[in-house]
mmCIF file of N, CA and C and ligand atoms in Angstrom:
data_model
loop_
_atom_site.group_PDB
_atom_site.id
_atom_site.type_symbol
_atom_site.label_atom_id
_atom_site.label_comp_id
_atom_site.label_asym_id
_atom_site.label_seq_id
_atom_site.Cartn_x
_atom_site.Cartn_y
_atom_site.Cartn_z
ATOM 1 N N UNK A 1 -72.968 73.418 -20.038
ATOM 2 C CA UNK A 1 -71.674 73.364 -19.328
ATOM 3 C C UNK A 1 -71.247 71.900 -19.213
ATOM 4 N N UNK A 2 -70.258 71.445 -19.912
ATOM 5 C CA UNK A 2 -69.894 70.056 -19.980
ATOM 6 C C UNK A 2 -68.909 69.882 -19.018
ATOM 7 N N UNK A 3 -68.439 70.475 -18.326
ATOM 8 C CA UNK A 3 -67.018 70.593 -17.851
ATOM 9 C C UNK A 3 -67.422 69.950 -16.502
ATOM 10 N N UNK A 4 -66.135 68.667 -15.641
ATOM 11 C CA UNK A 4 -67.000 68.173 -14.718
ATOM 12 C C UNK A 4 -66.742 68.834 -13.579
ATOM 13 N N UNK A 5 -66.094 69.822 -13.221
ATOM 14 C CA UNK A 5 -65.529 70.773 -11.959
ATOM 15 C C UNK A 5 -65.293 72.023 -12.570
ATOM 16 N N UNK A 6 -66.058 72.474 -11.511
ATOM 17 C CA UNK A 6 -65.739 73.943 -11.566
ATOM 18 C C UNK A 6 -66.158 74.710 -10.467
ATOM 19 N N UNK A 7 -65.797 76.188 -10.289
ATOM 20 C CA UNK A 7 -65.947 76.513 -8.896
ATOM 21 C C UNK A 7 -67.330 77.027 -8.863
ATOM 22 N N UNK A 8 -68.449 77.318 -7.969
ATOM 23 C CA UNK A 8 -69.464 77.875 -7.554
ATOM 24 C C UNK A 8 -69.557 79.024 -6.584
ATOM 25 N N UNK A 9 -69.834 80.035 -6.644
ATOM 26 C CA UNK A 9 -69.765 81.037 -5.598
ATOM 27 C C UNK A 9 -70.993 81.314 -4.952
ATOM 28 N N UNK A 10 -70.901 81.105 -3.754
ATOM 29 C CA UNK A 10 -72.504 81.472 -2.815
ATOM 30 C C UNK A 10 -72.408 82.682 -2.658
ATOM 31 N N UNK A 11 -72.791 83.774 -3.284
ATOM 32 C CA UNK A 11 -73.197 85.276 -3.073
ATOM 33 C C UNK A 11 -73.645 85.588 -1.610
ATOM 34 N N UNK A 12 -74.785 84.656 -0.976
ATOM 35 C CA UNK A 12 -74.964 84.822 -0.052
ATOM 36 C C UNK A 12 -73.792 84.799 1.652
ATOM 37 N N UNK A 13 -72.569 84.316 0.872
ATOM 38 C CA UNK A 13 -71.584 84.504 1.912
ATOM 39 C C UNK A 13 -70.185 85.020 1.143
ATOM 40 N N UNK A 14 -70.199 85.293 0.030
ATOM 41 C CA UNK A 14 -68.637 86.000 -0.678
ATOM 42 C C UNK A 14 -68.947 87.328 -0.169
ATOM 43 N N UNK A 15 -67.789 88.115 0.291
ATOM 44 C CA UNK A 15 -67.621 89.351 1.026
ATOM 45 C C UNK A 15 -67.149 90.138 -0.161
ATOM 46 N N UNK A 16 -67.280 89.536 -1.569
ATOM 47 C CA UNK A 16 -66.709 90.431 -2.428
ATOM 48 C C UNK A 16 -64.746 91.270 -2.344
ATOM 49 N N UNK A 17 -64.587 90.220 -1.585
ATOM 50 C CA UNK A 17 -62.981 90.581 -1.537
ATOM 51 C C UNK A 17 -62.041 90.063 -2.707
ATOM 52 N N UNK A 18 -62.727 89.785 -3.301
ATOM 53 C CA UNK A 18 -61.718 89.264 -4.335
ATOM 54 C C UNK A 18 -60.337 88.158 -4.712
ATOM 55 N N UNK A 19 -59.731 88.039 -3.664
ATOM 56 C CA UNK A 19 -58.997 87.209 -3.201
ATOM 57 C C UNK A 19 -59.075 85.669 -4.055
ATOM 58 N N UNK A 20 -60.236 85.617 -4.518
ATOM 59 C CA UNK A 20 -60.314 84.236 -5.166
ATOM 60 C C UNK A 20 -59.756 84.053 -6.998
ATOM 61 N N UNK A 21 -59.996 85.731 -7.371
ATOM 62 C CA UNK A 21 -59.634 86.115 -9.004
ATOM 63 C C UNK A 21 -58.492 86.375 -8.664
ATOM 64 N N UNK A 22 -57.630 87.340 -8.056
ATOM 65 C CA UNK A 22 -56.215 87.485 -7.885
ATOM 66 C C UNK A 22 -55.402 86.262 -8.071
ATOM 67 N N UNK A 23 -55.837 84.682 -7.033
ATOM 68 C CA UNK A 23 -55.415 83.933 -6.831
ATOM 69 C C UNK A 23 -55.498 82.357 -8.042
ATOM 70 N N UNK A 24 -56.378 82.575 -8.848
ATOM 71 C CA UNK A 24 -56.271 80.986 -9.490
ATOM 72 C C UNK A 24 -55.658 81.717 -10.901
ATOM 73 N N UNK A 25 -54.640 81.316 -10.939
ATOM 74 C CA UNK A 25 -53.483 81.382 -12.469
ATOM 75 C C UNK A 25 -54.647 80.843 -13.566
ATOM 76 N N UNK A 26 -55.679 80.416 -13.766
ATOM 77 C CA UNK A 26 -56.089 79.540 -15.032
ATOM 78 C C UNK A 26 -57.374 80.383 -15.711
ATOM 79 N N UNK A 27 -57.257 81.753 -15.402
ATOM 80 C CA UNK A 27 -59.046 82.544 -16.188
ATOM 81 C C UNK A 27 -59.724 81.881 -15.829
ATOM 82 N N UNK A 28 -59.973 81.639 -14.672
ATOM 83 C CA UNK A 28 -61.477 80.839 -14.580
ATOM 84 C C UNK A 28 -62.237 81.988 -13.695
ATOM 85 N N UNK A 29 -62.083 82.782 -13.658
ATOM 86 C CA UNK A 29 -62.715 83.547 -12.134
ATOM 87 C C UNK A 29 -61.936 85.102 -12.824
ATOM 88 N N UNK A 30 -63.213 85.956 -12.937
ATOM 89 C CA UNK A 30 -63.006 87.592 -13.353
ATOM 90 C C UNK A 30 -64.293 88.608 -12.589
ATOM 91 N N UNK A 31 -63.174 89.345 -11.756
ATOM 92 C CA UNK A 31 -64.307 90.474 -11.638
ATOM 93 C C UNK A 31 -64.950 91.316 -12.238
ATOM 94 N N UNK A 32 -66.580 91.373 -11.861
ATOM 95 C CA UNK A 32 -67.661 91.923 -12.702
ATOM 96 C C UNK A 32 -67.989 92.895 -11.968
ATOM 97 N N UNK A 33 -68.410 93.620 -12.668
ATOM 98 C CA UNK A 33 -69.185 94.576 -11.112
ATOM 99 C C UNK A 33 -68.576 94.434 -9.538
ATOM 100 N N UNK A 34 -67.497 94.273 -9.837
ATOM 101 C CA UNK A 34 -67.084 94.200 -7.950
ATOM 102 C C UNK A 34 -66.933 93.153 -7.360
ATOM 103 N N UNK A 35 -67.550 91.827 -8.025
ATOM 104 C CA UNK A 35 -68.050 90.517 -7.162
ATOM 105 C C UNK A 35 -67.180 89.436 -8.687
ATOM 106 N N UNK A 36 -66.869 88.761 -7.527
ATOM 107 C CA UNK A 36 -65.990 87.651 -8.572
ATOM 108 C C UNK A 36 -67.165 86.705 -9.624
ATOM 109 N N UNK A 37 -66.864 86.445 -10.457
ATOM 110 C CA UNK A 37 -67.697 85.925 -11.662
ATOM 111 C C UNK A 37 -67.143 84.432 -12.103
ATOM 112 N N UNK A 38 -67.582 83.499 -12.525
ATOM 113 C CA UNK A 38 -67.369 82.135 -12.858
ATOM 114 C C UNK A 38 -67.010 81.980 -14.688
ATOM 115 N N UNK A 39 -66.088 82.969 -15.044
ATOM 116 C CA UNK A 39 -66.438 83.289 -16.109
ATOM 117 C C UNK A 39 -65.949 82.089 -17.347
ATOM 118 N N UNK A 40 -64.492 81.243 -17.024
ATOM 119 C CA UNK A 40 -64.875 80.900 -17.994
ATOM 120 C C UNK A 40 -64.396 78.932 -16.875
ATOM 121 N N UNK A 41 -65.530 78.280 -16.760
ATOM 122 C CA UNK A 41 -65.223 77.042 -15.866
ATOM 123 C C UNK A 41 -64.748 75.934 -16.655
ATOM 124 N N UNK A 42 -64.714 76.224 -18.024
ATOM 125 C CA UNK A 42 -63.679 74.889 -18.575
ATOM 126 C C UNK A 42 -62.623 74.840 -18.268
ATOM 127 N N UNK A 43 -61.431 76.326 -18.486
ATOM 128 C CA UNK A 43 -59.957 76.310 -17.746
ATOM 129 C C UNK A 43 -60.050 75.970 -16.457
ATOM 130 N N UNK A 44 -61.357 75.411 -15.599
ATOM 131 C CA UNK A 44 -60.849 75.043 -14.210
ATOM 132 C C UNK A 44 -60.060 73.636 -14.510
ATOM 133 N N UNK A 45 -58.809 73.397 -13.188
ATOM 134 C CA UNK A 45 -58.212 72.582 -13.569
ATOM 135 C C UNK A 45 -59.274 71.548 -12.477
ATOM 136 N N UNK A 46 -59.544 70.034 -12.696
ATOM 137 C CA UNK A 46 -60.219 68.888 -11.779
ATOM 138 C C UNK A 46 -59.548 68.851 -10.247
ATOM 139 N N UNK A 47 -60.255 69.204 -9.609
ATOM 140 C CA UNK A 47 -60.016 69.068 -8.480
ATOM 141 C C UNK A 47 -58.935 69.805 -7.807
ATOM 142 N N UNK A 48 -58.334 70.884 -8.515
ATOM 143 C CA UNK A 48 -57.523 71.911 -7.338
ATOM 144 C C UNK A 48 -57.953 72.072 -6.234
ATOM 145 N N UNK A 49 -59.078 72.535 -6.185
ATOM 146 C CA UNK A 49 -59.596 73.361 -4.675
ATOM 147 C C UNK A 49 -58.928 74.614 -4.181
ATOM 148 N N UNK A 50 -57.715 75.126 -5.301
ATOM 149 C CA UNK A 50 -56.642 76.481 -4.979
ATOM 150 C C UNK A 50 -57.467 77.473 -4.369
ATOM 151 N N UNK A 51 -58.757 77.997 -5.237
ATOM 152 C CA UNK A 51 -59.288 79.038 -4.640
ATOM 153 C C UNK A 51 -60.220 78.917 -3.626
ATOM 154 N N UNK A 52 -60.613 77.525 -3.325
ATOM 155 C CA UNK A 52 -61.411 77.499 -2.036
ATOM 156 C C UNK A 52 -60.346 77.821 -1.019
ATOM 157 N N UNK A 53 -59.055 76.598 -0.873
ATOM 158 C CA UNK A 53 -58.620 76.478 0.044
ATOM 159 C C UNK A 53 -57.444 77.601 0.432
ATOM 160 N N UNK A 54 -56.683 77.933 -0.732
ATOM 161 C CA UNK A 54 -56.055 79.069 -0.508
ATOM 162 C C UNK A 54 -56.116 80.413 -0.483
ATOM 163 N N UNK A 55 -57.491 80.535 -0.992
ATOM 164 C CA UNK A 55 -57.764 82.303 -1.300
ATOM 165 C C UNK A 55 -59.240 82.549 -0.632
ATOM 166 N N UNK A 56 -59.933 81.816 -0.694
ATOM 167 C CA UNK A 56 -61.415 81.862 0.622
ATOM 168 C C UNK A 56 -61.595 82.022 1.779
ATOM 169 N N UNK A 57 -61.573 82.804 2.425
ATOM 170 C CA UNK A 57 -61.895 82.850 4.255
ATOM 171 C C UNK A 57 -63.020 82.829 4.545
ATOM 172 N N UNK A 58 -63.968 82.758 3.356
ATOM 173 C CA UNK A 58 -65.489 82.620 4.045
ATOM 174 C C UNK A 58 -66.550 81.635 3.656
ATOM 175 N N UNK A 59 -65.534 80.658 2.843
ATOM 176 C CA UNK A 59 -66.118 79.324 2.855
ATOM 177 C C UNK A 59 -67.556 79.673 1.535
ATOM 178 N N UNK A 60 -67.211 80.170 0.790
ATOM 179 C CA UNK A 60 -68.149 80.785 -0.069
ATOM 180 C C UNK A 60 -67.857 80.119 -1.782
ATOM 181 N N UNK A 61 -66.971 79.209 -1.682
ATOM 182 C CA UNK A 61 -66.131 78.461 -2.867
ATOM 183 C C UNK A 61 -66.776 76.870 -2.479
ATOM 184 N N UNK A 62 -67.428 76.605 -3.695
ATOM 185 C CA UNK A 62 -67.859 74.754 -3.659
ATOM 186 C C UNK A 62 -67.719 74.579 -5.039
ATOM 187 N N UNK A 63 -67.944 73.485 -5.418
ATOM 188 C CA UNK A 63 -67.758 72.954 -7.107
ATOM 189 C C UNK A 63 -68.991 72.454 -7.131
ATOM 190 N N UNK A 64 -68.672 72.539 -8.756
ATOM 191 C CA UNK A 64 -70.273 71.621 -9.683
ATOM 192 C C UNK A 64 -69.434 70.790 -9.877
ATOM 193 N N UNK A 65 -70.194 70.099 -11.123
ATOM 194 C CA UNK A 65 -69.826 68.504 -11.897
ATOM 195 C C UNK A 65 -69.837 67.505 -11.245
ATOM 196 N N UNK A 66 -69.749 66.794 -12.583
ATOM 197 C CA UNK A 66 -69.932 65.186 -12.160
ATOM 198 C C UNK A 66 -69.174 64.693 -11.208
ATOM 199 N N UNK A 67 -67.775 65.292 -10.961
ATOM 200 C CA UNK A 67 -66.289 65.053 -9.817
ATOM 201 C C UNK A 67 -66.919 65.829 -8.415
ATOM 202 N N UNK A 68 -67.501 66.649 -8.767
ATOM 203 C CA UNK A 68 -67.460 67.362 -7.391
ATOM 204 C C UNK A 68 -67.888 66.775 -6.425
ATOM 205 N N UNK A 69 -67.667 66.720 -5.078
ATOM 206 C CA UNK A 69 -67.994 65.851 -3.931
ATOM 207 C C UNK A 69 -68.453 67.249 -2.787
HETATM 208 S S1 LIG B 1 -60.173 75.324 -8.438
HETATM 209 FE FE1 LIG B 1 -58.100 75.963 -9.089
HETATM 210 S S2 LIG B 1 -58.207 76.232 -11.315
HETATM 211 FE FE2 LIG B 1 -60.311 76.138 -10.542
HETATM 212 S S3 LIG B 1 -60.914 78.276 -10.272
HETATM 213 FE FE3 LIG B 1 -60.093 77.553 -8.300
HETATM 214 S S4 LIG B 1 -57.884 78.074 -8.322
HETATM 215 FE FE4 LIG B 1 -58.666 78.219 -10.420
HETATM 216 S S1 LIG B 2 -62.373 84.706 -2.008
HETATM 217 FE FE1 LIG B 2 -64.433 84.048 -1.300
HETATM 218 S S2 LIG B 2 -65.293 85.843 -0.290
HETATM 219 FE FE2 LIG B 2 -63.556 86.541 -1.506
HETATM 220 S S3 LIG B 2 -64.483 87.191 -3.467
HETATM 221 FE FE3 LIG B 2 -63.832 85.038 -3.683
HETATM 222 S S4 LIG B 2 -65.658 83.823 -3.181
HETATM 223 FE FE4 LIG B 2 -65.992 85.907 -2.408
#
């Protein structure tokens, strides 16, 4: 994975609502089995934060890469 941001999902707190695939315009995020998937993290755009900050209520959205803080 070369890509320096992208989103991470903590299973241990996503409620499986989905809210985060509905919400980022760029294929980066597809539901699998019910639970949102990281499917493809190169179309993430650097540093949005769209689906943490606008589509997350449970704080279950962080980034990888070299950018991520
Ligand atoms: S950070 Fe932005 S581009 Fe990346 S997955 Fe979230 S909404 Fe989509
Ligand atoms: S918005 Fe948050 S809680 Fe909902 S499916 Fe996405 S990661 Fe899980």
């Amino acid at each position: 994975m070369s890509k320096n941001w992208y989103p991470i999902i903590n299973y241990k707190k996503c409620t499986k609502c989905l809210e985060c695939v509905k919400f980022c315009p760029h294929d980066v995020l597809f539901e699998e089995d019910g639970k949102p998937v990281v499917k493809n993290p190169n179309l993430c755009v650097d540093y949005c934060r769209g689906c943490q900050k606008g589509a997350c209520d449970f704080g279950a959205i962080s980034y990888g890469g070299a950018y991520a803080t």
